[in-house]
Coordinates of C-alpha atoms and ligand atoms in Angstrom, one line a residue:
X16 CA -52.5 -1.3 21.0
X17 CA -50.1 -4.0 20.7
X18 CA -46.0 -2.4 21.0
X19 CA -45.2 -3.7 17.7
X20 CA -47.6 -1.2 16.0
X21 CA -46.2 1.4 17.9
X22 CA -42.7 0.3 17.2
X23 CA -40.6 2.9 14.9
X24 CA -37.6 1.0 13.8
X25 CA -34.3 3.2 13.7
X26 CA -30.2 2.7 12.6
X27 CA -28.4 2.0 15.8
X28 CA -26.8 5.3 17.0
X29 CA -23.1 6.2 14.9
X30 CA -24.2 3.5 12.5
X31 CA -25.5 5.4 9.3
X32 CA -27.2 4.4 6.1
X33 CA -25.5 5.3 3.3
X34 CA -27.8 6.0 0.6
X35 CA -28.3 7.2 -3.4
X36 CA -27.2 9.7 -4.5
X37 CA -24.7 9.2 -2.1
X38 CA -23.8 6.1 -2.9
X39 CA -22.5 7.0 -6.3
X40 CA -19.7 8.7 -4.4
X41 CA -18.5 5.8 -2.7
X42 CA -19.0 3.5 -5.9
X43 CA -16.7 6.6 -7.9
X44 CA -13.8 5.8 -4.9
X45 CA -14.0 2.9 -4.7
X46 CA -13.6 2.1 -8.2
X47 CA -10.9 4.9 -8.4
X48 CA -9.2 2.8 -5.5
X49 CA -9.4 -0.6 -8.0
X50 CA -8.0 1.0 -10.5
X51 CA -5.4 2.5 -9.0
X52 CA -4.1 -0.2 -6.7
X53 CA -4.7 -2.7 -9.8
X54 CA -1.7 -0.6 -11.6
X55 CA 0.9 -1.3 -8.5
X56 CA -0.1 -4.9 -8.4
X57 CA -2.8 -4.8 -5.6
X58 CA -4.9 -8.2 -5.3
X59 CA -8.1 -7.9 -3.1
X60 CA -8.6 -9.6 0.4
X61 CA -11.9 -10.0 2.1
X62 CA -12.0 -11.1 5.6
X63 CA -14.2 -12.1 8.0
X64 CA -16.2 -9.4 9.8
X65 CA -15.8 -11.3 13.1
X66 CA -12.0 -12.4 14.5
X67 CA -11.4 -13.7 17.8
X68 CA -11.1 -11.0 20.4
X69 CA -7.4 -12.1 20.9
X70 CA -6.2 -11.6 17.6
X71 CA -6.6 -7.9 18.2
X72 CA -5.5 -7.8 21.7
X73 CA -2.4 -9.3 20.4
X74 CA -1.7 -7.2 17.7
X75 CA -3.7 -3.9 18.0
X76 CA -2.7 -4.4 22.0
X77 CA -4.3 -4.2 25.1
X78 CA -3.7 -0.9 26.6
X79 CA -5.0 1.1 23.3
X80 CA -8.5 2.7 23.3
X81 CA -9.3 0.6 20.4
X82 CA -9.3 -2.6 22.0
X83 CA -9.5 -1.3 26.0
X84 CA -13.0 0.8 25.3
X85 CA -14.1 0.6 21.5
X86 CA -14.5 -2.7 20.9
X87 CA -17.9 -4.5 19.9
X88 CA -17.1 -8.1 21.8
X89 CA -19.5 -10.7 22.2
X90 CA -19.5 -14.3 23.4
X91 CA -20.9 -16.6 21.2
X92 CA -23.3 -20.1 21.8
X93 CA -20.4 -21.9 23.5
X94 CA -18.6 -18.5 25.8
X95 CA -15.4 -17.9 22.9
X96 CA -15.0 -14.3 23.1
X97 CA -15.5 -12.6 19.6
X98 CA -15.2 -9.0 18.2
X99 CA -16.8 -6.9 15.1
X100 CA -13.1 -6.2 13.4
X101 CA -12.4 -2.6 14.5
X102 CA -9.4 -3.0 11.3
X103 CA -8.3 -4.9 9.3
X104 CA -4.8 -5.3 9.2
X105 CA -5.0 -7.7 11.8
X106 CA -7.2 -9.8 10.1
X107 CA -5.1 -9.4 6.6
X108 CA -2.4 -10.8 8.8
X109 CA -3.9 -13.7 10.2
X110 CA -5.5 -14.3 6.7
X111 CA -1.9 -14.7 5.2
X112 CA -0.2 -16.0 8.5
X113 CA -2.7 -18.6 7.4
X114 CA -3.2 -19.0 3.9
X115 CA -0.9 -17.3 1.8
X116 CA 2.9 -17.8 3.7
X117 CA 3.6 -19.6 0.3
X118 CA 2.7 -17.3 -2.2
X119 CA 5.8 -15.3 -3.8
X120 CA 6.8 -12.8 -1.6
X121 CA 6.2 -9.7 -1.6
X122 CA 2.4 -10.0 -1.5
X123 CA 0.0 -6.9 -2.1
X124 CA -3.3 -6.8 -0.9
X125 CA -6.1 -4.2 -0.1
X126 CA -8.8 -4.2 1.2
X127 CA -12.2 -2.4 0.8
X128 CA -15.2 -2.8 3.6
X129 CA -17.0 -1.6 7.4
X130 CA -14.8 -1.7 10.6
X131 CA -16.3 -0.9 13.9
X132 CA -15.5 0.5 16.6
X133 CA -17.8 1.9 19.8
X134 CA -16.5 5.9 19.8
X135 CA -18.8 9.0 20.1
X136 CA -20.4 9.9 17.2
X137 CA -19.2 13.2 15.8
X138 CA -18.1 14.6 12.6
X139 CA -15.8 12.2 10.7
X140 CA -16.8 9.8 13.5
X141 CA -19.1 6.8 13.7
X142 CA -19.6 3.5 15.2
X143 CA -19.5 1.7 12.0
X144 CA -16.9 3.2 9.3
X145 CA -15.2 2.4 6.3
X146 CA -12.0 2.0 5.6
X147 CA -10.2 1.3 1.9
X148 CA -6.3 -0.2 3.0
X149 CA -4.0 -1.6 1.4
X150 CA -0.8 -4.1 2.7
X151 CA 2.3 -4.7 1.3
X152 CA 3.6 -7.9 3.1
X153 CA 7.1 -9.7 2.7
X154 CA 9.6 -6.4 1.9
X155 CA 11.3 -4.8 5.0
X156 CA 13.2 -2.1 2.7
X157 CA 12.5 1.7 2.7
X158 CA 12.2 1.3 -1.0
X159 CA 8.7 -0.6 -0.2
X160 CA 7.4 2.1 2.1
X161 CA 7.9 4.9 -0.2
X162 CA 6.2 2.8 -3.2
X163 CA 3.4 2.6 -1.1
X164 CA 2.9 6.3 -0.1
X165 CA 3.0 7.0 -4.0
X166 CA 0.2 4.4 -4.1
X167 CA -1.6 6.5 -2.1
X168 CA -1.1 9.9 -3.4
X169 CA -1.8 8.6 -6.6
X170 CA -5.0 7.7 -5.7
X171 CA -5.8 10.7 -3.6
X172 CA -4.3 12.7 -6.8
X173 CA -6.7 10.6 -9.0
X174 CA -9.8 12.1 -7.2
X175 CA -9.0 16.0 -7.5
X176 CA -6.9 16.5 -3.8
X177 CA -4.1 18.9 -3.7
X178 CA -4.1 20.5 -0.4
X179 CA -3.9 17.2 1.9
X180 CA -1.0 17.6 4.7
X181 CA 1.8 14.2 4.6
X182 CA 3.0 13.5 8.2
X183 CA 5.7 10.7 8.4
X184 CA 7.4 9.5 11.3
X185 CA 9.3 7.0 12.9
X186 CA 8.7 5.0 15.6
X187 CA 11.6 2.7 15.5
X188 CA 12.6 -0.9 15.9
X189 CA 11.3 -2.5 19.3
X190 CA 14.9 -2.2 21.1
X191 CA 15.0 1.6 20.0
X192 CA 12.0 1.9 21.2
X193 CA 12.3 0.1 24.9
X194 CA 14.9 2.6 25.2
X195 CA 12.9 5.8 24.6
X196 CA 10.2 4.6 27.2
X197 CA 12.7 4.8 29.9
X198 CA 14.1 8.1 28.7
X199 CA 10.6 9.2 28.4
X200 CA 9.8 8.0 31.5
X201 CA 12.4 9.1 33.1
X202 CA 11.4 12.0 32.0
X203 CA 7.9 12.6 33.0
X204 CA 7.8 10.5 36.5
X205 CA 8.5 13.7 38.4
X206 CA 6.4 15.8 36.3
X207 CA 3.3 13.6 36.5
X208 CA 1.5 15.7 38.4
X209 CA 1.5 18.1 35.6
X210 CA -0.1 15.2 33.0
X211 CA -4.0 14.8 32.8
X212 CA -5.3 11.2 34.1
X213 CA -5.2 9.8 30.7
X214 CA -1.7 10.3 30.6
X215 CA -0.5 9.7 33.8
X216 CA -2.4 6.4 33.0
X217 CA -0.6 5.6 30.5
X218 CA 2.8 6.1 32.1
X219 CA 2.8 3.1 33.1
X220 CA 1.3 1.2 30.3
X221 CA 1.8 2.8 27.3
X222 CA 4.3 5.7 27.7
X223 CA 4.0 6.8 23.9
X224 CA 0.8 7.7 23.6
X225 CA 0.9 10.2 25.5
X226 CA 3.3 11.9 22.7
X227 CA -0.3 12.3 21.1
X228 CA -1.8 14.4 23.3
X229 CA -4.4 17.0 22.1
X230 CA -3.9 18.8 25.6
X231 CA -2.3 22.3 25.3
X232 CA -0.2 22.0 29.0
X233 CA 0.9 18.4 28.2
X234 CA 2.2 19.5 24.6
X235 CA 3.9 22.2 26.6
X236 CA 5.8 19.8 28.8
X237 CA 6.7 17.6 26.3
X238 CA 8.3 20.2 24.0
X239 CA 11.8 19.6 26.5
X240 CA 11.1 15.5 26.7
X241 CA 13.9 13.7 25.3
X242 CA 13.1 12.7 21.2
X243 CA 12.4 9.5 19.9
X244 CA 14.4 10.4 17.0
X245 CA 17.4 10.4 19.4
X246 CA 17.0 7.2 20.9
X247 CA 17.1 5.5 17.3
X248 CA 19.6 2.6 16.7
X249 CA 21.5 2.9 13.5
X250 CA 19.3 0.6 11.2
X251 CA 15.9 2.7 11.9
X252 CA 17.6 5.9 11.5
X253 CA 19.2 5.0 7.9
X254 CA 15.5 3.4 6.8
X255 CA 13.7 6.7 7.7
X256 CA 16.4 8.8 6.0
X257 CA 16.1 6.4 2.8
X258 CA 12.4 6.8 2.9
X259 CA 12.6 10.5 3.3
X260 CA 14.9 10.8 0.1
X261 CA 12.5 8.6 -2.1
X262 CA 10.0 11.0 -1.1
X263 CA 11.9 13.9 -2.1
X264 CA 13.3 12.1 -5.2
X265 CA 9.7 11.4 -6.1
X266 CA 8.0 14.7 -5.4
X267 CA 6.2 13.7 -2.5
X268 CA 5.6 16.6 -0.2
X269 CA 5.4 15.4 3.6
X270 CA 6.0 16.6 6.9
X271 CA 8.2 15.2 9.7
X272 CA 6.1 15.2 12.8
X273 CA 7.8 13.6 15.3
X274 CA 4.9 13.3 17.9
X275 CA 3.1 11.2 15.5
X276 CA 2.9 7.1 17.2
X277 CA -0.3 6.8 16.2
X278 CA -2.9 4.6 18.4
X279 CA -2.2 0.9 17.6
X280 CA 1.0 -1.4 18.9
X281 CA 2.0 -3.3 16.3
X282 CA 4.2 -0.1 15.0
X283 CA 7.7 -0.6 13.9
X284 CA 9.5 2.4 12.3
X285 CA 7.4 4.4 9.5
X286 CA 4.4 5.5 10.8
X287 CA 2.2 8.4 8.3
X288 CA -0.9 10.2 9.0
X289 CA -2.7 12.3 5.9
X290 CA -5.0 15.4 7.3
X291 CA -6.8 17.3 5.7
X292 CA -7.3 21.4 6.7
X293 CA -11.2 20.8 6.1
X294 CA -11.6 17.8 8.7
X295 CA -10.2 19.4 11.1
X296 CA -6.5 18.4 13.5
X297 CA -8.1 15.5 14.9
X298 CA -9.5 13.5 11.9
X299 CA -7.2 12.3 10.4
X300 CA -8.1 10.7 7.1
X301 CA -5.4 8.0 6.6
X302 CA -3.4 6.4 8.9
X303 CA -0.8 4.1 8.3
X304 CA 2.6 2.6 9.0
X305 CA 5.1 -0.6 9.3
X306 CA 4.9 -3.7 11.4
X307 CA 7.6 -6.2 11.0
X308 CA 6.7 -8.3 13.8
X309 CA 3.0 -8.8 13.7
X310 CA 2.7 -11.4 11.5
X311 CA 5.0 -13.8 13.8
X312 CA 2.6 -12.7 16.6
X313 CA -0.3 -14.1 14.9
X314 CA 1.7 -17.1 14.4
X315 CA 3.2 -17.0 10.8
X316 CA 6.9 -17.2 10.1
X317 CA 8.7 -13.7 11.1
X318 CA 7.8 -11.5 8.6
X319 CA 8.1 -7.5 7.6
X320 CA 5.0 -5.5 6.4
X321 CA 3.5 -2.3 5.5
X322 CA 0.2 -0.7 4.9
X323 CA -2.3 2.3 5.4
X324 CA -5.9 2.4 5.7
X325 CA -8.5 5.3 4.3
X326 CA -11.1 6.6 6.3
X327 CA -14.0 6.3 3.5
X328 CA -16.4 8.6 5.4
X329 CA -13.9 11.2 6.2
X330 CA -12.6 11.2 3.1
X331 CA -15.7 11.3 1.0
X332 CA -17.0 14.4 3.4
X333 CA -13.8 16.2 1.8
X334 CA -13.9 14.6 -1.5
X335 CA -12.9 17.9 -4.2
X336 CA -16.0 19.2 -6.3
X337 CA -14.5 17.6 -9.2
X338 CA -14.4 14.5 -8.0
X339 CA -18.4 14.8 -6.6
X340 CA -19.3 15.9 -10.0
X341 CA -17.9 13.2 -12.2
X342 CA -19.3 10.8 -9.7
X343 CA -23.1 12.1 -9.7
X344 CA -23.5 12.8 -13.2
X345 CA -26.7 10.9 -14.6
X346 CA -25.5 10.0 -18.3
X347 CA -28.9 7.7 -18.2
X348 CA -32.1 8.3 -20.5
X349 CA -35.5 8.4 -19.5
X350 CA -37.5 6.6 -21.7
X351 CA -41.0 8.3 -21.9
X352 CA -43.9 7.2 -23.8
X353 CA -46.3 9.1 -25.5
X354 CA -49.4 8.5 -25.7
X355 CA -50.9 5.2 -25.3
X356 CA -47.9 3.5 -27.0
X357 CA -47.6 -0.2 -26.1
X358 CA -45.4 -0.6 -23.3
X359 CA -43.8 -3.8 -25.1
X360 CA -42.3 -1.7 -27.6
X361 CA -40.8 0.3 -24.3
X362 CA -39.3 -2.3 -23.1
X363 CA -38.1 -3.6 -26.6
X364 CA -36.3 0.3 -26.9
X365 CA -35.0 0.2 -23.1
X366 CA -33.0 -3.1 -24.5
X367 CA -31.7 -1.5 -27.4
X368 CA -30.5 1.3 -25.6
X369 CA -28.7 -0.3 -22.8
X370 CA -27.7 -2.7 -26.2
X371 CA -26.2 0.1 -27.4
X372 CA -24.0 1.1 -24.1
X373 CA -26.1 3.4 -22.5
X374 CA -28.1 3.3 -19.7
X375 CA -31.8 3.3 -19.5
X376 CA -34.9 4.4 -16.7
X377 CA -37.9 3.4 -18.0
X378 CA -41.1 5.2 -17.5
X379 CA -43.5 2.6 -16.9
X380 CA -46.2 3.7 -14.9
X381 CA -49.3 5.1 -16.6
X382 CA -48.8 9.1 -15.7
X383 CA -49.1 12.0 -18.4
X384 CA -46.1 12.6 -20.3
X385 CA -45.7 15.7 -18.4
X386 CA -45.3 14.3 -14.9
X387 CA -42.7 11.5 -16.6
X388 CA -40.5 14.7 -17.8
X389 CA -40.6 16.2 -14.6
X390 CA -39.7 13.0 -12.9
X391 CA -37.0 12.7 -15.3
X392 CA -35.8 16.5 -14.7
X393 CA -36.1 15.8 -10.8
X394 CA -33.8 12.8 -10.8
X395 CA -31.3 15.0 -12.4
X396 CA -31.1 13.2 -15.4
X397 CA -30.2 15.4 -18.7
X398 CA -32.1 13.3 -21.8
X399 CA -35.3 12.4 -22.0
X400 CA -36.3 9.9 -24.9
X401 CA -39.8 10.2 -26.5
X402 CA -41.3 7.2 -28.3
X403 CA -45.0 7.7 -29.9
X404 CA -46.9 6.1 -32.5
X405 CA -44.8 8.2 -34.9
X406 CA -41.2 7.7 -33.6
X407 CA -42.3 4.0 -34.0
X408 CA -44.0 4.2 -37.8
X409 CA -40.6 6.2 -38.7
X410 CA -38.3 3.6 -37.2
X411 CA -36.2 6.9 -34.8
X412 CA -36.5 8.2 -31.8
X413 CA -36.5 12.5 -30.0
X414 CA -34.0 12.9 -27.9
X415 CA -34.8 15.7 -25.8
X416 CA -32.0 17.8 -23.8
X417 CA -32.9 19.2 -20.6
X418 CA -30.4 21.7 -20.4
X419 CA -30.7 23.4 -23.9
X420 CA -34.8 22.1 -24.2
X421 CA -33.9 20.8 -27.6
X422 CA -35.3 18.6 -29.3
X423 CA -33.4 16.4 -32.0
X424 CA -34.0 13.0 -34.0
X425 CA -31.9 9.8 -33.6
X426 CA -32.5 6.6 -35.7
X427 CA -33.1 3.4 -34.4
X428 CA -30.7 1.6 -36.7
X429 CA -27.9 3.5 -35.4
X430 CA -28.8 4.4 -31.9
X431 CA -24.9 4.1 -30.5
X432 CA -23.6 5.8 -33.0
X433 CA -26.5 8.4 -33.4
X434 CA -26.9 9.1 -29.5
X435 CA -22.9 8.7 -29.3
X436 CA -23.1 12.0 -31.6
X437 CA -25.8 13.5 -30.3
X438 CA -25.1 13.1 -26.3
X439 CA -21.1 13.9 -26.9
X440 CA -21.2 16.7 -29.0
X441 CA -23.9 18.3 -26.9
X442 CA -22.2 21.3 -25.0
X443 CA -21.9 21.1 -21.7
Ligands
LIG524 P1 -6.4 3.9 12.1 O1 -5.6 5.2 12.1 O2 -6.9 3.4 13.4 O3 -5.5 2.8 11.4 O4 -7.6 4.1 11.1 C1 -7.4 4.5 9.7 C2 -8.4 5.6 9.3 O5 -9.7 5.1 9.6 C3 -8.3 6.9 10.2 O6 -7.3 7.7 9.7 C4 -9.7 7.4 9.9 O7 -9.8 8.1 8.7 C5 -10.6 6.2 9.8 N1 -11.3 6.0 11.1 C6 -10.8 5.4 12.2 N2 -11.8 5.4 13.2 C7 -12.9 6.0 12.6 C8 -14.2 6.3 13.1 N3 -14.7 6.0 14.3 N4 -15.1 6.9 12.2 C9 -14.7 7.2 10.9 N5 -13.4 7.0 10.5 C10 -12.6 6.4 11.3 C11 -5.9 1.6 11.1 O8 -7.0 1.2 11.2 C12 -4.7 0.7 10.6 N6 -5.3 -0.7 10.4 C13 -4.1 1.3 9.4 C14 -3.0 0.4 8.8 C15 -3.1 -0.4 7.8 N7 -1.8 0.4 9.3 C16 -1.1 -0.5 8.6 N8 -1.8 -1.0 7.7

């Protein structure tokens, strides 16, 4: 036997399919995401799937996880080192260090599409995930930060959440920052032996991640380490205050969490996490925050920025009942025949139907009228339409509702409005 009979073809592990009726869920957020983001003057980006490996080194940085262990790179026919995007803001920046410098300022953009990124596959975790962001690029002002975390409650409000947690930090401008690293430092060189190897790794390279340490001990020890918060120059401190009292002024219900630095570099100030109870601490489903100098570092002119980015998978594992149900409702008709009836004049009422605004499954195949309804029940759909000989000598049509198992008449010269009736005023 030859191997390619035996050969059983699988998704690559941590890369999923997504598939109907689940895909319905991710068209409903999507489109909820359109919408809202439309409304605050959102424009869509897409970007290549592929950057140069150095554009994220240089802006997601070279000592995060990200880009030190999770990132799909390649060399390509003539040795340039290339990488599957494992986010987008880089690319976003790039695409308007080069393209878009001259458009009014400031420009908003978002962002819909797969990032990867080689992690263990887990809950709320895969190789291939999706994230929904949005980028507001060309407004350094507090003002701009808060407008976009109302963005993004609006939309999580849009789709039926209430009890998702708000954590907001700062992370302060690069001098501020410098400064806390030695404090830190300073700080934890003679109690390294007390920090895991991650950390004590990281003392050198990246001091402030180890702020986000999941380990009980280390949390422990750095309940007495000096506070970023403390360190802040005068600038940062009054932008984070000015962002907190939009918040409040707006209704926005957060929490300071002054451990949060989140896992990429290109930081400057705000930096905002959403979790969600469900999901668990460690999944978080949005992540987000400021960077004033990345777009300079990709090689545009110096300029400030601010975004987030959804976790589509996470969030759609969370997504409220509400939200589920007005994305998987069928509001299609099957279109049975009965009896022999030509399946021209099928065709001819499948047009009239979708003519008419609403959409149509036709049942084409020759199977008894029976198995058609119960193909029609199975896919969840509520109204059948029956067309026979007599429907088509009378010029109507029988609706027939699952739920109740009534039967009523529509006429064919007024299908929209007669199904409109019918199909509305049917209870629920
Ligand atoms: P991030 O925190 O790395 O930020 O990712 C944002 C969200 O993507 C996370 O909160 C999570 O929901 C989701 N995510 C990340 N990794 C995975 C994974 N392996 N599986 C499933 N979901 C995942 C960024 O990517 C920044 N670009 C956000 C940003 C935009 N900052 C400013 N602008």
């Amino acid at each position: 036997m030859s191997s390619a009979a035996s050969y059983r073809a699988r998704s690559v592990k941590g890369m999923r399919d997504l598939l109907p009726p689940a895909t319905a869920l991710w068209a409903h957020v999507e489109e909820t995401a359109r919408r809202v983001f439309g409304r605050y003057g959102y424009e869509e980006i897409r970007t290549p799937i592929v950057e140069e490996t150095e554009l994220f080194v240089r802006s997601v940085g070279a000592t995060t996880d990200i880009v030190g262990k999770e990132m799909y790179s390649f060399a390509d026919k003539k040795g340039k080192s290339l990488s599957l995007r494992p986010e987008a803001t880089a690319s976003v920046a790039r695409a308007f260090a080069e393209h878009l410098r001259e458009r009014p300022l400031p420009v908003r953009l978002f962002y819909i599409g797969p990032q990867f990124r080689y992690e263990r596959p887990q809950r709320g975790r895969y190789r291939q995930f999706h994230q929904i962001g949005a980028e507001l690029i060309g407004d350094g002002g507090p003002w701009s930060d808060a407008e976009l975390v109302l963005m993004l409650f609006s939309f999580l409000r849009a789709l039926g959440f209430a009890d998702l947690r708000a954590l907001v930090n700062t992370v302060g401008d690069p001098s501020s920052r410098e400064a806390y690293k030695k404090r830190l430092r300073a700080y934890l060189e003679p109690r390294a032996a007390e920090l895991g190897e991650d950390s004590r790794r990281r003392l050198d390279t990246n001091p402030l991640r180890i702020l986000d340490t999941k380990k009980p001990a280390e949390i422990e020890l750095l309940a007495q380490a000096p506070r970023l918060m403390d360190s802040l120059s005068e600038e940062s401190r009054c932008h984070f205050q000015d962002l907190l009292r939009a918040l409040d002024g707006c209704g926005v219900e957060y929490e300071i969490e002054d451990r949060l630095v989140r896992g990429l570099d290109y930081y400057t100030r705000t930096v905002f996490e959403i979790v969600s109870p469900s999901l668990g601490a460690q999944n978080a489903i949005v992540g987000g925050g400021r960077y004033d100098d990345l777009i300079e570092e990709v090689g545009g002119p110096p300029t400030p920025a601010i975004g987030f980015a959804i976790g589509l998978d996470r969030l759609i594992e969370v997504l409220p009942q509400a939200a589920r149900r007005a994305a998987v409702e069928v509001t299609g008709l099957y279109v049975v025949p009965v009896g022999d009836i030509s399946r021209i004049e099928l065709l001819r009422l499948g047009e009239e139907i979708r003519n008419a605004g609403f959409t149509a499954m036709l049942e084409l195949s020759s199977v008894s009228m029976r198995t058609a309804l119960r193909r029609a029940d199975r896919l969840g759909v509520r109204w059948a339409v029956l067309l026979g000989e007599e429907e088509l000598g009378r010029g109507t049509i029988t609706l027939k509702d699952f739920r109740s198992g009534e039967q009523t008449t529509a006429e064919r010269k007024a299908l929209g409005a007669d199904l409109g009736r019918l199909i509305q005023g049917a209870s629920p």
